[in-house]
Amino acid sequence: MAHRRIPPIQCLLTFEAVARLRSASRAAEELCVTVSAVSHRLRQLESHLGVRLFSRSDFTPTAEGAAYLQQVGVALAALRELPGERAPGVAPRLRVAVTPSFCRQFVMPKLELFRRDWPDIELTLQVSIPLRDVVAEEANLEIRYGAGGYANLEHRLLLRDDAVPACSPAFLDEHGPFDGFASVAECSATALVRSPLEPWSNWFAHCGLALPEPARGAQFNDLGLAYDAAAGGFGVALVRQRLGAAWFDSGRLLALSSRPLRSPYAHYLCWRPGALERWECAAFADWLQAVLP
């Protein structure tokens, strides 16, 4: 019985690199070849398999390409391992540390898509503490919230956001109206929901107000909890527009200004040097970037 020939290894490496990096030029740079060589290898592989692997516009894998990519990823991972390094048939394990509100708003609603696309990856999510370099256990990837510049880690910007004062409709009816929430009178006389993750001092500076960080009022170390408190009538919170979209879209919170503040804090994906060489880490990183709003 005739056996189907195995595609050339350089074609498989090129296919995996282009799918992971979504760029022929970046794949060429990583593989130390020319862009034309990348294109030739992809055409060679497609001709060998008899299927189209990519959507030509943005290197998004076709359905056949995505299915084949999973097989190629497993095969290349196995080839990279030393004999006896991992028992045959053991699923690759991926541990991701993620901040609570980011996980609830952006990761969990789309996680079924990741499971569907990468069913062989055994994923573990664990909570990380925003603005601190603390995680419960060692993780392959970390989603951190802060100012960036993490020592000894490579990182990628995931989500930058604008913040705006917001409160519940009931609080606005009782204590409003507000004129942009940009005056000393409004900010100093109104109950403020506080969080070290989004200091009010940034908003005061944005409005040119000589006010210190408030020392009184309900305080929460999780942004989602702060937004829930504001929706429950505790006062006005400084709410990130993308992270807080569910509260705004549902009408639980109403924005009080049309001049949002570009927050100095952002969400970053962080990893130790070399971690993205593991195909499961690269797969999660690319998937996460693709599903963010």
GROMACS .gro file of C-alpha atoms in nm:
model
  293
    1MET     CA    1   0.000   0.000   0.000
    2ALA     CA    2   0.134   0.343  -0.097
    3HIS     CA    3   0.211   0.581   0.188
    4ARG     CA    4   0.146   0.955   0.168
    5ARG     CA    5   0.472   1.147   0.181
    6ILE     CA    6   0.535   1.367   0.485
    7PRO     CA    7   0.558   1.737   0.386
    8PRO     CA    8   0.906   1.893   0.404
    9ILE     CA    9   0.987   2.006   0.757
   10GLN     CA   10   1.078   2.357   0.640
   11CYS     CA   11   0.728   2.394   0.496
   12LEU     CA   12   0.571   2.288   0.824
   13LEU     CA   13   0.791   2.527   1.024
   14THR     CA   14   0.701   2.810   0.789
   15PHE     CA   15   0.329   2.731   0.806
   16GLU     CA   16   0.337   2.733   1.188
   17ALA     CA   17   0.535   3.059   1.202
   18VAL     CA   18   0.306   3.244   0.960
   19ALA     CA   19  -0.005   3.120   1.143
   20ARG     CA   20   0.137   3.229   1.478
   21LEU     CA   21   0.277   3.566   1.368
   22ARG     CA   22   0.006   3.649   1.108
   23SER     CA   23   0.279   3.795   0.890
   24ALA     CA   24   0.498   3.660   0.610
   25SER     CA   25   0.769   3.919   0.677
   26ARG     CA   26   0.785   3.846   1.051
   27ALA     CA   27   0.793   3.472   0.981
   28ALA     CA   28   1.074   3.528   0.730
   29GLU     CA   29   1.270   3.723   0.990
   30GLU     CA   30   1.220   3.453   1.254
   31LEU     CA   31   1.320   3.174   1.015
   32CYS     CA   32   1.610   3.373   0.863
   33VAL     CA   33   1.479   3.338   0.508
   34THR     CA   34   1.335   3.577   0.251
   35VAL     CA   35   0.967   3.663   0.221
   36SER     CA   36   0.960   3.501  -0.122
   37ALA     CA   37   1.093   3.179   0.034
   38VAL     CA   38   0.807   3.190   0.286
   39SER     CA   39   0.554   3.231   0.004
   40HIS     CA   40   0.713   2.948  -0.194
   41ARG     CA   41   0.707   2.712   0.105
   42LEU     CA   42   0.339   2.787   0.173
   43ARG     CA   43   0.248   2.722  -0.190
   44GLN     CA   44   0.451   2.400  -0.180
   45LEU     CA   45   0.270   2.282   0.132
   46GLU     CA   46  -0.074   2.370  -0.007
   47SER     CA   47   0.011   2.187  -0.329
   48HIS     CA   48   0.130   1.886  -0.130
   49LEU     CA   49  -0.187   1.876   0.081
   50GLY     CA   50  -0.430   1.981  -0.189
   51VAL     CA   51  -0.604   2.235   0.037
   52ARG     CA   52  -0.590   2.609   0.092
   53LEU     CA   53  -0.436   2.689   0.431
   54PHE     CA   54  -0.477   3.065   0.462
   55SER     CA   55  -0.713   3.345   0.379
   56ARG     CA   56  -0.488   3.548   0.155
   57SER     CA   57  -0.584   3.887   0.301
   58ASP     CA   58  -0.459   3.856   0.659
   59PHE     CA   59  -0.309   3.506   0.697
   60THR     CA   60  -0.606   3.385   0.897
   61PRO     CA   61  -0.612   3.005   0.865
   62THR     CA   62  -0.899   2.853   0.671
   63ALA     CA   63  -1.102   2.580   0.841
   64GLU     CA   64  -0.871   2.319   0.688
   65GLY     CA   65  -0.567   2.527   0.780
   66ALA     CA   66  -0.676   2.565   1.143
   67ALA     CA   67  -0.736   2.191   1.174
   68TYR     CA   68  -0.400   2.110   1.017
   69LEU     CA   69  -0.225   2.371   1.233
   70GLN     CA   70  -0.328   2.183   1.546
   71GLN     CA   71  -0.171   1.864   1.407
   72VAL     CA   72   0.144   2.047   1.301
   73GLY     CA   73   0.172   2.218   1.640
   74VAL     CA   74   0.155   1.888   1.826
   75ALA     CA   75   0.406   1.728   1.587
   76LEU     CA   76   0.658   2.013   1.608
   77ALA     CA   77   0.624   2.027   1.987
   78ALA     CA   78   0.699   1.655   2.003
   79LEU     CA   79   1.004   1.695   1.780
   80ARG     CA   80   1.139   1.975   1.999
   81GLU     CA   81   1.128   1.759   2.311
   82LEU     CA   82   1.407   1.533   2.422
   83PRO     CA   83   1.330   1.160   2.443
   84GLY     CA   84   1.143   1.083   2.764
   85GLU     CA   85   1.075   1.449   2.835
   86ARG     CA   86   0.699   1.399   2.820
   87ALA     CA   87   0.491   1.086   2.818
   88PRO     CA   88   0.324   1.013   2.482
   89GLY     CA   89  -0.033   1.135   2.455
   90VAL     CA   90  -0.011   1.385   2.741
   91ALA     CA   91  -0.190   1.709   2.651
   92PRO     CA   92   0.019   2.028   2.664
   93ARG     CA   93  -0.056   2.224   2.980
   94LEU     CA   94  -0.087   2.600   2.976
   95ARG     CA   95  -0.113   2.806   3.294
   96VAL     CA   96  -0.226   3.167   3.258
   97ALA     CA   97  -0.242   3.420   3.543
   98VAL     CA   98  -0.505   3.687   3.479
   99THR     CA   99  -0.653   3.981   3.670
  100PRO     CA  100  -1.012   3.920   3.789
  101SER     CA  101  -1.214   4.186   3.604
  102PHE     CA  102  -1.022   4.139   3.278
  103CYS     CA  103  -1.090   3.766   3.302
  104ARG     CA  104  -1.462   3.809   3.368
  105GLN     CA  105  -1.519   4.068   3.096
  106PHE     CA  106  -1.289   3.957   2.815
  107VAL     CA  107  -1.160   3.602   2.865
  108MET     CA  108  -1.445   3.394   3.006
  109PRO     CA  109  -1.714   3.508   2.755
  110LYS     CA  110  -1.488   3.395   2.467
  111LEU     CA  111  -1.315   3.098   2.627
  112GLU     CA  112  -1.537   2.849   2.446
  113LEU     CA  113  -1.384   2.973   2.119
  114PHE     CA  114  -1.036   2.891   2.249
  115ARG     CA  115  -1.144   2.545   2.362
  116ARG     CA  116  -1.297   2.482   2.021
  117ASP     CA  117  -0.990   2.601   1.830
  118TRP     CA  118  -0.732   2.437   2.059
  119PRO     CA  119  -0.898   2.134   2.222
  120ASP     CA  120  -0.565   1.963   2.293
  121ILE     CA  121  -0.444   2.236   2.530
  122GLU     CA  122  -0.514   2.175   2.899
  123LEU     CA  123  -0.573   2.532   3.020
  124THR     CA  124  -0.551   2.653   3.379
  125LEU     CA  125  -0.652   3.010   3.470
  126GLN     CA  126  -0.540   3.154   3.802
  127VAL     CA  127  -0.595   3.494   3.961
  128SER     CA  128  -0.320   3.755   3.961
  129ILE     CA  129  -0.319   4.073   4.167
  130PRO     CA  130  -0.336   4.398   3.966
  131LEU     CA  131  -0.051   4.649   4.009
  132ARG     CA  132   0.159   4.394   4.197
  133ASP     CA  133   0.405   4.132   4.079
  134VAL     CA  134   0.227   3.860   4.273
  135VAL     CA  135   0.067   3.542   4.137
  136ALA     CA  136  -0.061   3.238   4.320
  137GLU     CA  137   0.169   2.998   4.133
  138GLU     CA  138   0.422   3.005   3.852
  139ALA     CA  139   0.246   3.073   3.522
  140ASN     CA  140   0.348   3.039   3.158
  141LEU     CA  141   0.173   3.365   3.067
  142GLU     CA  142   0.058   3.655   3.285
  143ILE     CA  143  -0.194   3.927   3.212
  144ARG     CA  144  -0.089   4.224   3.423
  145TYR     CA  145  -0.249   4.561   3.483
  146GLY     CA  146  -0.019   4.853   3.541
  147ALA     CA  147   0.221   5.100   3.386
  148GLY     CA  148   0.431   4.843   3.198
  149GLY     CA  149   0.808   4.810   3.205
  150TYR     CA  150   0.817   4.473   3.383
  151ALA     CA  151   1.168   4.363   3.480
  152ASN     CA  152   1.299   4.033   3.342
  153LEU     CA  153   0.983   3.979   3.139
  154GLU     CA  154   0.892   4.033   2.778
  155HIS     CA  155   0.552   4.191   2.733
  156ARG     CA  156   0.291   4.293   2.477
  157LEU     CA  157   0.032   4.567   2.516
  158LEU     CA  158  -0.313   4.410   2.518
  159LEU     CA  159  -0.559   4.681   2.612
  160ARG     CA  160  -0.531   5.053   2.670
  161ASP     CA  161  -0.845   5.228   2.787
  162ASP     CA  162  -1.009   5.563   2.861
  163ALA     CA  163  -1.181   5.631   3.193
  164VAL     CA  164  -1.481   5.850   3.266
  165PRO     CA  165  -1.680   5.930   3.582
  166ALA     CA  166  -2.003   5.731   3.597
  167CYS     CA  167  -2.288   5.657   3.837
  168SER     CA  168  -2.620   5.477   3.848
  169PRO     CA  169  -2.937   5.638   3.707
  170ALA     CA  170  -3.084   5.649   4.059
  171PHE     CA  171  -2.777   5.826   4.200
  172LEU     CA  172  -2.789   6.077   3.916
  173ASP     CA  173  -3.158   6.148   3.982
  174GLU     CA  174  -3.090   6.203   4.351
  175HIS     CA  175  -2.762   6.397   4.339
  176GLY     CA  176  -2.742   6.539   3.986
  177PRO     CA  177  -2.740   6.690   3.743
  178PHE     CA  178  -2.362   6.714   3.691
  179ASP     CA  179  -2.189   6.944   3.448
  180GLY     CA  180  -1.916   6.710   3.317
  181PHE     CA  181  -1.804   6.625   3.671
  182ALA     CA  182  -1.511   6.861   3.614
  183SER     CA  183  -1.543   7.122   3.889
  184VAL     CA  184  -1.409   7.135   4.244
  185ALA     CA  185  -1.764   7.175   4.375
  186GLU     CA  186  -1.895   6.861   4.202
  187CYS     CA  187  -1.593   6.640   4.277
  188SER     CA  188  -1.551   6.744   4.641
  189ALA     CA  189  -1.919   6.736   4.737
  190THR     CA  190  -2.009   6.400   4.579
  191ALA     CA  191  -1.953   6.050   4.718
  192LEU     CA  192  -1.670   5.890   4.522
  193VAL     CA  193  -1.613   5.517   4.478
  194ARG     CA  194  -1.237   5.468   4.519
  195SER     CA  195  -0.990   5.216   4.382
  196PRO     CA  196  -0.608   5.216   4.381
  197LEU     CA  197  -0.637   5.068   4.031
  198GLU     CA  198  -0.786   5.394   3.895
  199PRO     CA  199  -0.692   5.686   4.124
  200TRP     CA  200  -0.915   5.991   4.123
  201SER     CA  201  -0.605   6.212   4.125
  202ASN     CA  202  -0.558   6.129   3.755
  203TRP     CA  203  -0.906   6.262   3.678
  204PHE     CA  204  -0.851   6.574   3.887
  205ALA     CA  205  -0.527   6.648   3.698
  206HIS     CA  206  -0.707   6.582   3.369
  207CYS     CA  207  -0.962   6.851   3.463
  208GLY     CA  208  -0.704   7.090   3.606
  209LEU     CA  209  -0.842   7.060   3.961
  210ALA     CA  210  -0.620   7.113   4.266
  211LEU     CA  211  -0.771   6.829   4.467
  212PRO     CA  212  -0.591   6.551   4.658
  213GLU     CA  213  -0.672   6.184   4.626
  214PRO     CA  214  -0.991   6.133   4.832
  215ALA     CA  215  -0.940   5.969   5.171
  216ARG     CA  216  -1.305   5.879   5.234
  217GLY     CA  217  -1.562   5.672   5.054
  218ALA     CA  218  -1.615   5.307   4.961
  219GLN     CA  219  -1.294   5.150   4.828
  220PHE     CA  220  -1.239   4.834   4.621
  221ASN     CA  221  -0.924   4.663   4.496
  222ASP     CA  222  -1.107   4.513   4.196
  223LEU     CA  223  -1.242   4.736   3.920
  224GLY     CA  224  -1.546   4.518   3.855
  225LEU     CA  225  -1.645   4.544   4.221
  226ALA     CA  226  -1.601   4.922   4.207
  227TYR     CA  227  -1.831   4.937   3.904
  228ASP     CA  228  -2.088   4.718   4.080
  229ALA     CA  229  -2.073   4.949   4.382
  230ALA     CA  230  -2.135   5.254   4.164
  231ALA     CA  231  -2.423   5.072   3.994
  232GLY     CA  232  -2.559   5.000   4.341
  233GLY     CA  233  -2.570   5.369   4.433
  234PHE     CA  234  -2.251   5.403   4.638
  235GLY     CA  235  -2.140   5.708   4.440
  236VAL     CA  236  -1.947   5.807   4.131
  237ALA     CA  237  -1.673   5.573   4.007
  238LEU     CA  238  -1.399   5.632   3.753
  239VAL     CA  239  -1.492   5.367   3.497
  240ARG     CA  240  -1.287   5.239   3.204
  241GLN     CA  241  -1.497   5.256   2.888
  242ARG     CA  242  -1.396   4.924   2.734
  243LEU     CA  243  -1.362   4.727   3.057
  244GLY     CA  244  -1.690   4.877   3.182
  245ALA     CA  245  -1.880   4.835   2.855
  246ALA     CA  246  -2.121   4.581   3.006
  247TRP     CA  247  -2.225   4.830   3.276
  248PHE     CA  248  -2.271   5.111   3.024
  249ASP     CA  249  -2.450   4.898   2.764
  250SER     CA  250  -2.696   4.765   3.021
  251GLY     CA  251  -2.773   5.113   3.153
  252ARG     CA  252  -2.654   5.029   3.503
  253LEU     CA  253  -2.397   5.310   3.475
  254LEU     CA  254  -2.423   5.646   3.301
  255ALA     CA  255  -2.118   5.844   3.189
  256LEU     CA  256  -2.101   6.192   3.337
  257SER     CA  257  -1.846   6.344   3.098
  258SER     CA  258  -1.776   6.354   2.726
  259ARG     CA  259  -1.405   6.418   2.791
  260PRO     CA  260  -1.262   6.079   2.895
  261LEU     CA  261  -0.920   6.042   3.052
  262ARG     CA  262  -0.658   5.825   2.884
  263SER     CA  263  -0.563   5.608   3.179
  264PRO     CA  264  -0.189   5.570   3.253
  265TYR     CA  265  -0.253   5.203   3.332
  266ALA     CA  266  -0.307   4.931   3.074
  267HIS     CA  267  -0.332   4.553   3.047
  268TYR     CA  268  -0.021   4.369   2.929
  269LEU     CA  269   0.053   4.010   2.837
  270CYS     CA  270   0.384   3.911   3.000
  271TRP     CA  271   0.608   3.608   2.967
  272ARG     CA  272   0.957   3.494   3.049
  273PRO     CA  273   1.202   3.500   2.755
  274GLY     CA  274   1.151   3.197   2.536
  275ALA     CA  275   0.800   3.113   2.656
  276LEU     CA  276   0.635   3.203   2.325
  277GLU     CA  277   0.849   2.942   2.152
  278ARG     CA  278   0.605   2.690   2.296
  279TRP     CA  279   0.324   2.660   2.044
  280GLU     CA  280   0.050   2.649   2.309
  281CYS     CA  281   0.171   2.979   2.459
  282ALA     CA  282   0.186   3.142   2.117
  283ALA     CA  283  -0.161   3.007   2.033
  284PHE     CA  284  -0.316   3.159   2.346
  285ALA     CA  285  -0.136   3.491   2.298
  286ASP     CA  286  -0.258   3.525   1.939
  287TRP     CA  287  -0.611   3.413   2.028
  288LEU     CA  288  -0.635   3.661   2.313
  289GLN     CA  289  -0.517   3.950   2.098
  290ALA     CA  290  -0.775   3.858   1.833
  291VAL     CA  291  -1.079   3.844   2.064
  292LEU     CA  292  -1.021   4.172   2.251
  293PRO     CA  293  -1.254   4.457   2.154
   0.00000   0.00000   0.00000
